[in-house]
Coordinates of C-alpha atoms (C1' of nucleotides) in Angstrom, one line a residue:
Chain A
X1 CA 7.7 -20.3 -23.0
X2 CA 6.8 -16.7 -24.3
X3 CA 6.6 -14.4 -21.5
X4 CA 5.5 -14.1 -17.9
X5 CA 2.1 -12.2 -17.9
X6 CA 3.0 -11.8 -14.5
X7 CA 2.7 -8.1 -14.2
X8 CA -1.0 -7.4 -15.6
X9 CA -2.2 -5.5 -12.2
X10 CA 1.6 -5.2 -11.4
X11 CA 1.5 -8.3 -8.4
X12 CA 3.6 -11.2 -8.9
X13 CA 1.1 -13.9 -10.1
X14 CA 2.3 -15.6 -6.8
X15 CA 1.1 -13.2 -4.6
X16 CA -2.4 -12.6 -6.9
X17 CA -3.1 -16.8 -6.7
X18 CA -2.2 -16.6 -3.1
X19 CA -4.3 -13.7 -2.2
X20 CA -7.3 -15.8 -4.2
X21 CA -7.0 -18.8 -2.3
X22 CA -6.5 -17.1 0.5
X23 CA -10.3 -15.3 -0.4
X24 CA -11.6 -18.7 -1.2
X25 CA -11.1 -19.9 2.0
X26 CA -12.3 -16.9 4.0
X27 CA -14.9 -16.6 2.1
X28 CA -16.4 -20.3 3.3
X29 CA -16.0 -21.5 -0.4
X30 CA -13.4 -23.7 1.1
X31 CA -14.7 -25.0 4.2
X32 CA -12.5 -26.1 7.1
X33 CA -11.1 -29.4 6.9
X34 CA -11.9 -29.9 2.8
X35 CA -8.9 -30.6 0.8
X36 CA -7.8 -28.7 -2.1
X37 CA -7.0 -29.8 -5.5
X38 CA -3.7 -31.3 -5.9
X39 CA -0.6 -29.1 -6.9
X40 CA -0.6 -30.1 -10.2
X41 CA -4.1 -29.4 -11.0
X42 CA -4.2 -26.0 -9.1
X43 CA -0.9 -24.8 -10.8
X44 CA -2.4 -25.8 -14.4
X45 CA -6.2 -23.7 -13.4
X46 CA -4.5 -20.7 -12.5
X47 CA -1.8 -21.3 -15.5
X48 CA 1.5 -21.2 -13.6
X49 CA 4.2 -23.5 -13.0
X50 CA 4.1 -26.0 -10.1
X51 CA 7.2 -24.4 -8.5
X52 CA 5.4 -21.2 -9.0
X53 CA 1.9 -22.2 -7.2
X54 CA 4.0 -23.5 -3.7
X55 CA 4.9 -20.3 -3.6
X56 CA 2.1 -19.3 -3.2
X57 CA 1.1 -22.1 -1.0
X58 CA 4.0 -22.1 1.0
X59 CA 2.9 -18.2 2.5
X60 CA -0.3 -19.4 4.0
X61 CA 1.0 -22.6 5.4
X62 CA 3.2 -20.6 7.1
X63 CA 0.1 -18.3 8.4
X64 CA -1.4 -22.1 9.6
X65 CA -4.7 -21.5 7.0
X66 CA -3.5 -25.0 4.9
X67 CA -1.5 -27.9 6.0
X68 CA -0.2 -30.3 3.8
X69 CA 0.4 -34.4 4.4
X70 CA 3.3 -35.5 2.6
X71 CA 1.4 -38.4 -0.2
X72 CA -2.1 -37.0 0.7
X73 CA -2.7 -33.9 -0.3
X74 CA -3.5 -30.0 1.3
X75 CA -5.6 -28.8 3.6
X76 CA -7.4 -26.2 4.8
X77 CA -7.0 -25.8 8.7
X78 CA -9.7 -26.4 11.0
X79 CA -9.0 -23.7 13.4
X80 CA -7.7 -19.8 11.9
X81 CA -4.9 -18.1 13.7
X82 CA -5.7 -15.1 14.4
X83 CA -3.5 -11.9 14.2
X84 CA -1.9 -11.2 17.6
X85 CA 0.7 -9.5 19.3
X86 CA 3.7 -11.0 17.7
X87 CA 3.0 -8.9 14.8
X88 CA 4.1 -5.4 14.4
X89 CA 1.4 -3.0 13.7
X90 CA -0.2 0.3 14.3
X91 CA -1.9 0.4 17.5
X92 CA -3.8 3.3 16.6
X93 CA -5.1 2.0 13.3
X94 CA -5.6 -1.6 14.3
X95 CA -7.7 -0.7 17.4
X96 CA -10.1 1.8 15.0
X97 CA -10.5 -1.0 12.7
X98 CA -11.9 -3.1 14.8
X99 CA -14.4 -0.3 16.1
X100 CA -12.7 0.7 19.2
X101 CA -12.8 4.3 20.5
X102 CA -9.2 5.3 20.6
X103 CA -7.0 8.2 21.6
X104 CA -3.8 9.2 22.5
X105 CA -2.2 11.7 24.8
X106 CA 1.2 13.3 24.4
X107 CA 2.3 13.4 28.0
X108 CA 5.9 15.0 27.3
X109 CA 8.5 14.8 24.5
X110 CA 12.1 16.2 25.1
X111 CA 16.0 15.6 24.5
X112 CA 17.3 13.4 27.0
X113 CA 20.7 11.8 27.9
X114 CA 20.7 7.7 27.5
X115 CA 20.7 6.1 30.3
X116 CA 22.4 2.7 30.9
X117 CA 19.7 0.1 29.5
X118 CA 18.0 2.5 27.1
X119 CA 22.1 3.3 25.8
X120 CA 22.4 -1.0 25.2
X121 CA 19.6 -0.9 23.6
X122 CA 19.8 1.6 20.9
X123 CA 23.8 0.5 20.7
X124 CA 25.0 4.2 22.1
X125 CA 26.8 5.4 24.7
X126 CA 25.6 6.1 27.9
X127 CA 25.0 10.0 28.0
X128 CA 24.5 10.1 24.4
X129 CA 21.2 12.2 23.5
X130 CA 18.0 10.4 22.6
X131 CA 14.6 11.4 22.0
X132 CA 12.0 11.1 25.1
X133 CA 8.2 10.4 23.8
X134 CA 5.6 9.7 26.6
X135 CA 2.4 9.1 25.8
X136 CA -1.2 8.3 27.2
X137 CA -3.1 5.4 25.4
X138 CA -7.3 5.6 26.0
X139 CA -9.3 2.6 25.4
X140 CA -13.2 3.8 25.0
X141 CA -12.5 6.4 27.6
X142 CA -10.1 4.3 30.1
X143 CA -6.2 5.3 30.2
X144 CA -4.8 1.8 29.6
X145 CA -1.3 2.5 28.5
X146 CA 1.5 4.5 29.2
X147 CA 4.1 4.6 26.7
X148 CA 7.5 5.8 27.3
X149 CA 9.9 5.3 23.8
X150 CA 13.3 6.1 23.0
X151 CA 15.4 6.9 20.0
X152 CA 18.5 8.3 18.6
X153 CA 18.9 12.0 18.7
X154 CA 21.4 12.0 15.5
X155 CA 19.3 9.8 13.5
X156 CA 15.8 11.6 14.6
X157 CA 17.5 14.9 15.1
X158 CA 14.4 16.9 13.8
X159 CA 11.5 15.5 15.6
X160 CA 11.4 18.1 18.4
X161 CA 11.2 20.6 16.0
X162 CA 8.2 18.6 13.8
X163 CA 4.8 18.6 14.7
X164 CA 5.1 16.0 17.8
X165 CA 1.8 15.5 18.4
X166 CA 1.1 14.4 14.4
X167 CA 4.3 12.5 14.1
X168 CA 3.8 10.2 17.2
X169 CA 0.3 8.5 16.1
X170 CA 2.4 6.6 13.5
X171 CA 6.5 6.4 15.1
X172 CA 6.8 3.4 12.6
X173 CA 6.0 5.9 9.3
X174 CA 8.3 8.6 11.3
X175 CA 11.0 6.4 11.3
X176 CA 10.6 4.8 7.9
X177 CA 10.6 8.3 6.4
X178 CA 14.3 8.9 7.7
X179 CA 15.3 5.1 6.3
X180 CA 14.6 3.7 8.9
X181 CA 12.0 0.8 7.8
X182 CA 11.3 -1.4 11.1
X183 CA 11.0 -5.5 10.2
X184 CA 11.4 -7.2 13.4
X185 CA 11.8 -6.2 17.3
X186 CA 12.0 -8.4 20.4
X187 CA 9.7 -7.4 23.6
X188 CA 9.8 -8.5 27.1
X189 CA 6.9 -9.1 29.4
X190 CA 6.6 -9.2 32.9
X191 CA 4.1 -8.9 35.5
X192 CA 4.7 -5.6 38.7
X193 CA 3.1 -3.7 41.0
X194 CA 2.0 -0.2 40.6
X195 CA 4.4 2.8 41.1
X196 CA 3.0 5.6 42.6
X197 CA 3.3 8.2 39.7
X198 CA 1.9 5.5 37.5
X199 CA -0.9 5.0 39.4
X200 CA -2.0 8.5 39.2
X201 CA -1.8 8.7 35.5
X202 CA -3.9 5.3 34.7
X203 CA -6.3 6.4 37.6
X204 CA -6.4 3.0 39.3
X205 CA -5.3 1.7 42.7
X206 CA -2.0 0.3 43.9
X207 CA -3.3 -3.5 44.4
X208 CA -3.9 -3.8 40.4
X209 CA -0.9 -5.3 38.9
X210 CA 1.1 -4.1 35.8
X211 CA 1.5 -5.4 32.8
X212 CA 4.8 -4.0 32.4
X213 CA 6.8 -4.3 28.7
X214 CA 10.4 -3.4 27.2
X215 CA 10.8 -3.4 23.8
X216 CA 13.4 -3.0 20.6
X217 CA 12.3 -2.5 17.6
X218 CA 14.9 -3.2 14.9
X219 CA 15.3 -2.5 11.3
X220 CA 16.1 -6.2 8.6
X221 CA 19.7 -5.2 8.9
X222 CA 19.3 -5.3 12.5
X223 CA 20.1 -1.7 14.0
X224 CA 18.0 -0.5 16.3
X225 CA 15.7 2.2 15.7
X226 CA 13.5 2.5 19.4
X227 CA 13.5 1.3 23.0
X228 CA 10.0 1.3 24.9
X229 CA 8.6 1.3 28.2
X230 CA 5.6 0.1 28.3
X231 CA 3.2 0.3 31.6
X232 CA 0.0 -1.4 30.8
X233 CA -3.4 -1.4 32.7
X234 CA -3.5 -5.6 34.2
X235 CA -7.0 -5.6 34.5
X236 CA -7.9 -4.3 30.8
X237 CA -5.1 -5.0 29.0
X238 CA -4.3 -8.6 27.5
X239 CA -1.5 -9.9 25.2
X240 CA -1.9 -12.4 22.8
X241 CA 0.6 -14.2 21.2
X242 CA 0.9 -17.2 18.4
X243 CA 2.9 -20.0 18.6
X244 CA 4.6 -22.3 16.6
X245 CA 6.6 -25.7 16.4
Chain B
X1 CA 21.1 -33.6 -15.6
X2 CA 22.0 -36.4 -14.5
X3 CA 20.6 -37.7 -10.1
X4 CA 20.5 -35.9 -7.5
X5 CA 22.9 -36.5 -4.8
X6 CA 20.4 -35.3 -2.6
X7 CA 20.5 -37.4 -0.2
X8 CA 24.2 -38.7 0.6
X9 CA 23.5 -38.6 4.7
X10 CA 19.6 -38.3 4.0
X11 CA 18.8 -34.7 4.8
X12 CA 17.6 -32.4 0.8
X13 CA 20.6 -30.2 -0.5
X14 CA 18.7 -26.8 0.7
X15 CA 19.0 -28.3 4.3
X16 CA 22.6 -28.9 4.6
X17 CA 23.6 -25.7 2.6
X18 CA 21.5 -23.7 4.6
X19 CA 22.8 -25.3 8.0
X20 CA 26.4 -25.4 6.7
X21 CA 25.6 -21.3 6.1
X22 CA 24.4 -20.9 9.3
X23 CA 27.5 -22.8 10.6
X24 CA 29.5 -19.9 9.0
X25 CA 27.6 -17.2 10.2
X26 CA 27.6 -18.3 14.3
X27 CA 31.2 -19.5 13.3
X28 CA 32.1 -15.8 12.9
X29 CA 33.2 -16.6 9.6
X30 CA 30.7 -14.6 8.0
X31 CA 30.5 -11.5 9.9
X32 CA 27.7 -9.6 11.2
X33 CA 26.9 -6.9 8.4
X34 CA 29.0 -8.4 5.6
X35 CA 27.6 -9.1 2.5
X36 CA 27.4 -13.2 1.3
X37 CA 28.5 -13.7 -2.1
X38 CA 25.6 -13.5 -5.2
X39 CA 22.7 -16.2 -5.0
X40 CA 24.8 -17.3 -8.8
X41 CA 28.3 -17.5 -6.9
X42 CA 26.8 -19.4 -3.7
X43 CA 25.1 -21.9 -6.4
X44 CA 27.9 -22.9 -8.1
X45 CA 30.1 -23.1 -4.7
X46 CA 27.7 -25.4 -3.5
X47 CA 26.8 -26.8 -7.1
X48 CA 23.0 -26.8 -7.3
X49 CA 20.7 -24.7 -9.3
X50 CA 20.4 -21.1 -8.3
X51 CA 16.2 -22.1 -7.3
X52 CA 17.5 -24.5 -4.6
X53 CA 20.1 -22.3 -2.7
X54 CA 17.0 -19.8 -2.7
X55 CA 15.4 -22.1 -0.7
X56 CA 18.4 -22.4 1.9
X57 CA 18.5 -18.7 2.0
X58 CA 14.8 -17.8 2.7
X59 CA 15.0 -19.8 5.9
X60 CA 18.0 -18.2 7.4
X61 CA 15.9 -14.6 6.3
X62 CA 12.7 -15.8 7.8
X63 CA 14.6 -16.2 10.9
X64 CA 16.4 -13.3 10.3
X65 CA 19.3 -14.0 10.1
X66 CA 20.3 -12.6 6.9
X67 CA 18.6 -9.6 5.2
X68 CA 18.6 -9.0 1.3
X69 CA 18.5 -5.8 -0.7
X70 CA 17.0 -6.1 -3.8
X71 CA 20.1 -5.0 -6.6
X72 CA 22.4 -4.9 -3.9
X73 CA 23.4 -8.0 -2.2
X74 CA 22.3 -10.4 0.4
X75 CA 23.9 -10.1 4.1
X76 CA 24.2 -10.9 7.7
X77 CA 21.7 -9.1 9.7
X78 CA 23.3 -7.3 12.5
X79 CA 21.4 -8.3 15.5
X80 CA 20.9 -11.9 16.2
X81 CA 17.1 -12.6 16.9
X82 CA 17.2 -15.4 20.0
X83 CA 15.0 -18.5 20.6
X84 CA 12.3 -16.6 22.1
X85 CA 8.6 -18.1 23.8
X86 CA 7.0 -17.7 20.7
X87 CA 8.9 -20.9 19.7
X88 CA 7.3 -24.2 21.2
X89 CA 9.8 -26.4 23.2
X90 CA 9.7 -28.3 26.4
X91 CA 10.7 -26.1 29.5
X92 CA 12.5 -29.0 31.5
X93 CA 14.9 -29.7 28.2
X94 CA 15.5 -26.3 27.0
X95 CA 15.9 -24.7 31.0
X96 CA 18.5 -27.8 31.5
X97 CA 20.6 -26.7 28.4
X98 CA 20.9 -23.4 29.6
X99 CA 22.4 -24.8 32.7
X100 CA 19.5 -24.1 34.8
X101 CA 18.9 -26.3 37.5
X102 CA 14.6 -27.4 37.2
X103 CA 12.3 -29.9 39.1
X104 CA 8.9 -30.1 37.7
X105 CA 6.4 -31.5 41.0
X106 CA 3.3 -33.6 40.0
X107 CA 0.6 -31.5 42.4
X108 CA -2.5 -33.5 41.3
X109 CA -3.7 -35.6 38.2
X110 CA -7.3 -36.6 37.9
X111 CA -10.6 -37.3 35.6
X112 CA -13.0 -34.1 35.9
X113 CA -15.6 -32.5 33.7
X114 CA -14.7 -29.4 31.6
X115 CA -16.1 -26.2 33.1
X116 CA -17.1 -24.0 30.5
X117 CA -13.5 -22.3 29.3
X118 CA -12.2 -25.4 29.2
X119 CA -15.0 -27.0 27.2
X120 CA -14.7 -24.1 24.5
X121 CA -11.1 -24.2 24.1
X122 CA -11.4 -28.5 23.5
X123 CA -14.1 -28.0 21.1
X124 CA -15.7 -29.8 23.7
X125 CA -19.2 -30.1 25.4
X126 CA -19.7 -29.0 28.8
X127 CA -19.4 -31.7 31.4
X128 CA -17.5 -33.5 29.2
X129 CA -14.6 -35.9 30.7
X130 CA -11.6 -34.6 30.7
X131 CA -7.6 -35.3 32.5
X132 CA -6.3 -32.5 34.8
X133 CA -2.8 -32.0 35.3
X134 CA -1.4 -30.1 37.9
X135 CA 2.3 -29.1 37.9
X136 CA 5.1 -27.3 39.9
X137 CA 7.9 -25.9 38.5
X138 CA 10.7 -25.1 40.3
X139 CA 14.0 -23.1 39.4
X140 CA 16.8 -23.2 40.9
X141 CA 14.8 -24.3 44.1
X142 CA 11.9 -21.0 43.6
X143 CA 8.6 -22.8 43.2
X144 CA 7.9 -20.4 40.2
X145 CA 5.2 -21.8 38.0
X146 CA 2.2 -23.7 38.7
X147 CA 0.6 -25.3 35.3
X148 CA -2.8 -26.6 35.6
X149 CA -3.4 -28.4 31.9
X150 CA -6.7 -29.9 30.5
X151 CA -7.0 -32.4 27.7
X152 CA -10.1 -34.3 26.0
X153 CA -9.5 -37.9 28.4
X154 CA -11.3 -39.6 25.0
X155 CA -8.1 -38.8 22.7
X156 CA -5.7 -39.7 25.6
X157 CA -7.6 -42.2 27.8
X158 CA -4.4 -44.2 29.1
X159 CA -2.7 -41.2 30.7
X160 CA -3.9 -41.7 34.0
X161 CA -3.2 -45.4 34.1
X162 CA 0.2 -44.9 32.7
X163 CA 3.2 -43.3 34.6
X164 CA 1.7 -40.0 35.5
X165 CA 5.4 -38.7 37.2
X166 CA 7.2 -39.8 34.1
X167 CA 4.9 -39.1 30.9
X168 CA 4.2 -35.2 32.5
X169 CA 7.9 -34.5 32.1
X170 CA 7.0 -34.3 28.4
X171 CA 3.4 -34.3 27.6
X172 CA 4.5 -32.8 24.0
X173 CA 6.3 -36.1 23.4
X174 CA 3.0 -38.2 24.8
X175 CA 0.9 -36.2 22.6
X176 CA 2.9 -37.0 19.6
X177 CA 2.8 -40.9 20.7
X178 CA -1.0 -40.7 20.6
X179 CA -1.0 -39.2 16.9
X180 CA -1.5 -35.4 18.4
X181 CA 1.8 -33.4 17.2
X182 CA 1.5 -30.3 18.5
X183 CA 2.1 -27.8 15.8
X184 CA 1.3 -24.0 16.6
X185 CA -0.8 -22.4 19.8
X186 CA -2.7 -19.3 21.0
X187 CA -1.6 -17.7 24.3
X188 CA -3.0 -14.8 26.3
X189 CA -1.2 -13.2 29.0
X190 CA -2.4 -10.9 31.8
X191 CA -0.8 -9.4 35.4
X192 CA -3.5 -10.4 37.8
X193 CA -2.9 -10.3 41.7
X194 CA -2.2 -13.2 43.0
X195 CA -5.3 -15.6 44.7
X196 CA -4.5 -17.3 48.5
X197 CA -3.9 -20.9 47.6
X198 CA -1.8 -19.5 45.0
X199 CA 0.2 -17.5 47.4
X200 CA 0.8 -20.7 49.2
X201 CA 2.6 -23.0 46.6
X202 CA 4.5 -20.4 45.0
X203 CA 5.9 -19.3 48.6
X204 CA 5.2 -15.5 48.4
X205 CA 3.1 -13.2 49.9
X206 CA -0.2 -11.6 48.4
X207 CA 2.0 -8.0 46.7
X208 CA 4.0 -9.8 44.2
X209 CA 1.6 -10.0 41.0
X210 CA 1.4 -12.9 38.6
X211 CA 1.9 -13.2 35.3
X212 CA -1.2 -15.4 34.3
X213 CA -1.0 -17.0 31.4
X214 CA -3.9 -19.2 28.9
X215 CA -2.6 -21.6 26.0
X216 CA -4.4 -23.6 24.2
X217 CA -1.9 -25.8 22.1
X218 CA -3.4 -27.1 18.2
X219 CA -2.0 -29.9 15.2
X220 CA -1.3 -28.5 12.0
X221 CA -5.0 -29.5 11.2
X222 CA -6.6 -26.8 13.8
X223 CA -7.3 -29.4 16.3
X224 CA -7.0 -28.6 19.7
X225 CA -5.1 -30.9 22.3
X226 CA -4.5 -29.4 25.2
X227 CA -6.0 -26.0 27.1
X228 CA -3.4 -24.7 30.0
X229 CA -3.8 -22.2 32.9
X230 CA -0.2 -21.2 33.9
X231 CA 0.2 -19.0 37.2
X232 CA 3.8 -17.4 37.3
X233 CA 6.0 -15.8 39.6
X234 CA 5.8 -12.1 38.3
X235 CA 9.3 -10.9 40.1
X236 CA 11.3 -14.0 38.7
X237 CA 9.4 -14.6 35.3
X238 CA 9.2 -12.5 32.6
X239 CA 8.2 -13.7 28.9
X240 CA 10.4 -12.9 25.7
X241 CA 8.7 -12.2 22.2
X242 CA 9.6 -12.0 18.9
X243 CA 8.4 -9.4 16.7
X244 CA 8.1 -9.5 12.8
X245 CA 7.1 -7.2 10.5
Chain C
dG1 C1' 0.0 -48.8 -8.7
dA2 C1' -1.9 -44.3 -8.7
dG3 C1' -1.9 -40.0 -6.7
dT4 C1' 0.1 -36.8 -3.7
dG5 C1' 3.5 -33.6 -2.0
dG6 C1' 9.1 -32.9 -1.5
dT7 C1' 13.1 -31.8 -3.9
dC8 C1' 15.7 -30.2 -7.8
dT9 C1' 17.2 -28.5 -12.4
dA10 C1' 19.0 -25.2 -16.1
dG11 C1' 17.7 -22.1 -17.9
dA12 C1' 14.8 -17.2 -18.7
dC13 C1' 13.4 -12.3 -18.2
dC14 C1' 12.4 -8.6 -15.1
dA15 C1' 13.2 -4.8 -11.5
dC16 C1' 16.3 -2.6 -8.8
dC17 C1' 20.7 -0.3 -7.5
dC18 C1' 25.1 1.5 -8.3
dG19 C1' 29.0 3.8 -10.4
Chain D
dG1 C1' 25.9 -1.2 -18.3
dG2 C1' 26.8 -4.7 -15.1
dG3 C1' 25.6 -7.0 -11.1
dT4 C1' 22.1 -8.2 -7.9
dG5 C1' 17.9 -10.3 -6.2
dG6 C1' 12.6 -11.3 -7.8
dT7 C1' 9.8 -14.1 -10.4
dC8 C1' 8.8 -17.9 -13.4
dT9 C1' 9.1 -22.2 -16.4
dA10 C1' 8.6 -27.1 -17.9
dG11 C1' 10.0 -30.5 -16.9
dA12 C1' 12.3 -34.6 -13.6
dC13 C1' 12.7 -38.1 -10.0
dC14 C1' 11.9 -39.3 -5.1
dA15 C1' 9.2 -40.3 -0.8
dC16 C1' 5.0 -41.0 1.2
dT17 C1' 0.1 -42.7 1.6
dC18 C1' -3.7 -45.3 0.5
dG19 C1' -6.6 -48.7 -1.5

DNA sequence: GAGTGGTCTAGACCACCCG
DNA sequence: GGGTGGTCTAGACCACTCG
């Protein structure tokens, strides 16, 4: 074995084979239901290793595009899985790539004291300061959101003194930028009635419910870097969320 | 190289280290934060090649678990990510673990034609036959949950001569047993206000919102199995998420 | 029995981080 | 420079499925 020419557009050849069957099947050449060559074969066309090629296998099994049957063979999946709500991203960016009119409203962003559940959270102590961002979400001219998020004053301490308005369309490049890259975060869903105050702001009436939301982000190592409310329009706004085994 | 001793009590090598790993970490052994000896180190301890603890590892990080740092080390993530709903397991089982005390009521099992929805989800034609399942959950003696499930009545044609009471407690399981083992799903969720025969079973009056929910449940493959409406209590039920990169 | 995926090895070199 | 994880190899044997 000489060398790995792994590096020629500087992606792992993993990633590059994975990212080519991953084209091959969205592109129809490899219709839903068909099977794909075996490992063997598929490792020696793209001239890599078998152990190398499940690699690259293994990722969009995981994603549910190919299944594999033990003495069979692989597969590609009848139905796609979409992305959904389980995944963390932008909502700005998301909803203008899928054509949506967006824009969002800076309601109020101040120093605060942590309060009990927004203190357990963000592992402080209650009293301790934290950031306050509220904001407005519009969806092709309807409010639809109101987001109220939390985070560490000591960690964040020059925020306030940033240009707010720029920093909060992307929080999750804000907080990456102080080290603090977010990988994972658990949310909480449940369905309420309308508060008065809220009411106002979405411009609806007290008999549509809430979808109301409380989340953590996290960063790999596990601190936590935000805690949201969320107060979400019932009537326009859904959540969708994979599931697996 | 001589055999594996893979299979001494019949699970692969990468299984038992990473479960005995796992063991130390909800042990305490390993604490929270502290880093795991080098992939090299934890080879040897456990004597396979360094490829094959790799694989024990990746699992615990998927899960989150651990976290690595590329040159640095690999280590125990701080916060513990929970069984959440994005994780597929039957209610009665997993509510009875936690102590909970659940009845599940049979409301109403019949043969019917899929209405539209219904149809789509099934990969189905409209009018087709179809079984409907309707179920009442009860916790801790609140009705809380009414499930009303659809599936095609030409996959599973005996369910309605067999013990309706019994094989609902675990249609998963019944699924399986007809060669249908439900792999991954799609759910949407919405806060909707709450209908009059609704009202009724669940024992509340019309201001308390639901949290409506649609599944449709797939195989590996992509086929779908089973489409689910699911009316919740929204002051007693809330839905937990996980949230990944 | 032939073909497939499942597991595993014993190395190798690279990229990254730290002192 | 030394230690770590990231990628990759060129094989091997096993377990499963199907004809």
């Amino acid at each position: 074995m000489l060398d790995n020419l792994a590096n020629i557009n500087g992606l792992p050849q993993y990633i590059r084979i994975r990212e080519s069957i991953r084209e091959r099947i969205l592109s129809g050449e490899l219709v839903r239901g068909e099977k794909l060559p075996s490992e063997d074969e598929l490792a020696m066309v793209y001239g890599v290793s078998r152990m190398t090629l499940r690699q690259s296998l293994a990722d969009l099994i995981d994603e549910g595009l190919l299944y594999r049957k033990h003495g069979v063979g692989t597969f590609v999946a009848l139905q796609q899985f979409a992305r959904d709500h389980t995944v963390l991203r932008n909502f700005i960016e998301t909803s203008k790539e899928e054509g949506l009119n967006v824009e969002e409203k800076l309601l109020d962003a101040r120093l605060t004291s942590a309060k009990f559940q927004v203190a357990r959270a963000l592992n402080l102590e209650e009293g301790d300061k934290v950031v306050c961002l509220k904001t407005l979400r519009i969806l092709e001219g309807n409010p639809i959101t109101i987001h109220e998020a939390y985070f560490d004053h000591v960690k964040f301490s020059d925020f306030l003194e940033g240009n707010i308005e720029e920093l909060s369309k992307d929080l999750l490049a804000y907080y990456e930028s102080k080290g603090y890259k977010v990988k994972r975060g658990i949310q909480r869903l449940e369905a309420r009635s309308i508060e008065n105050d809220i009411a106002e702001i979405l411009q609806i009436d007290e008999s549509t419910p809430l979808l109301y939301k409380e989340r953590t982000l996290y960063t790999a190592e596990g601190i936590p870097v935000e805690f949201l409310y969320c107060y979400n329009r019932g009537d326009l706004y859904s959540v969708t969320i994979n599931l697996t085994t």
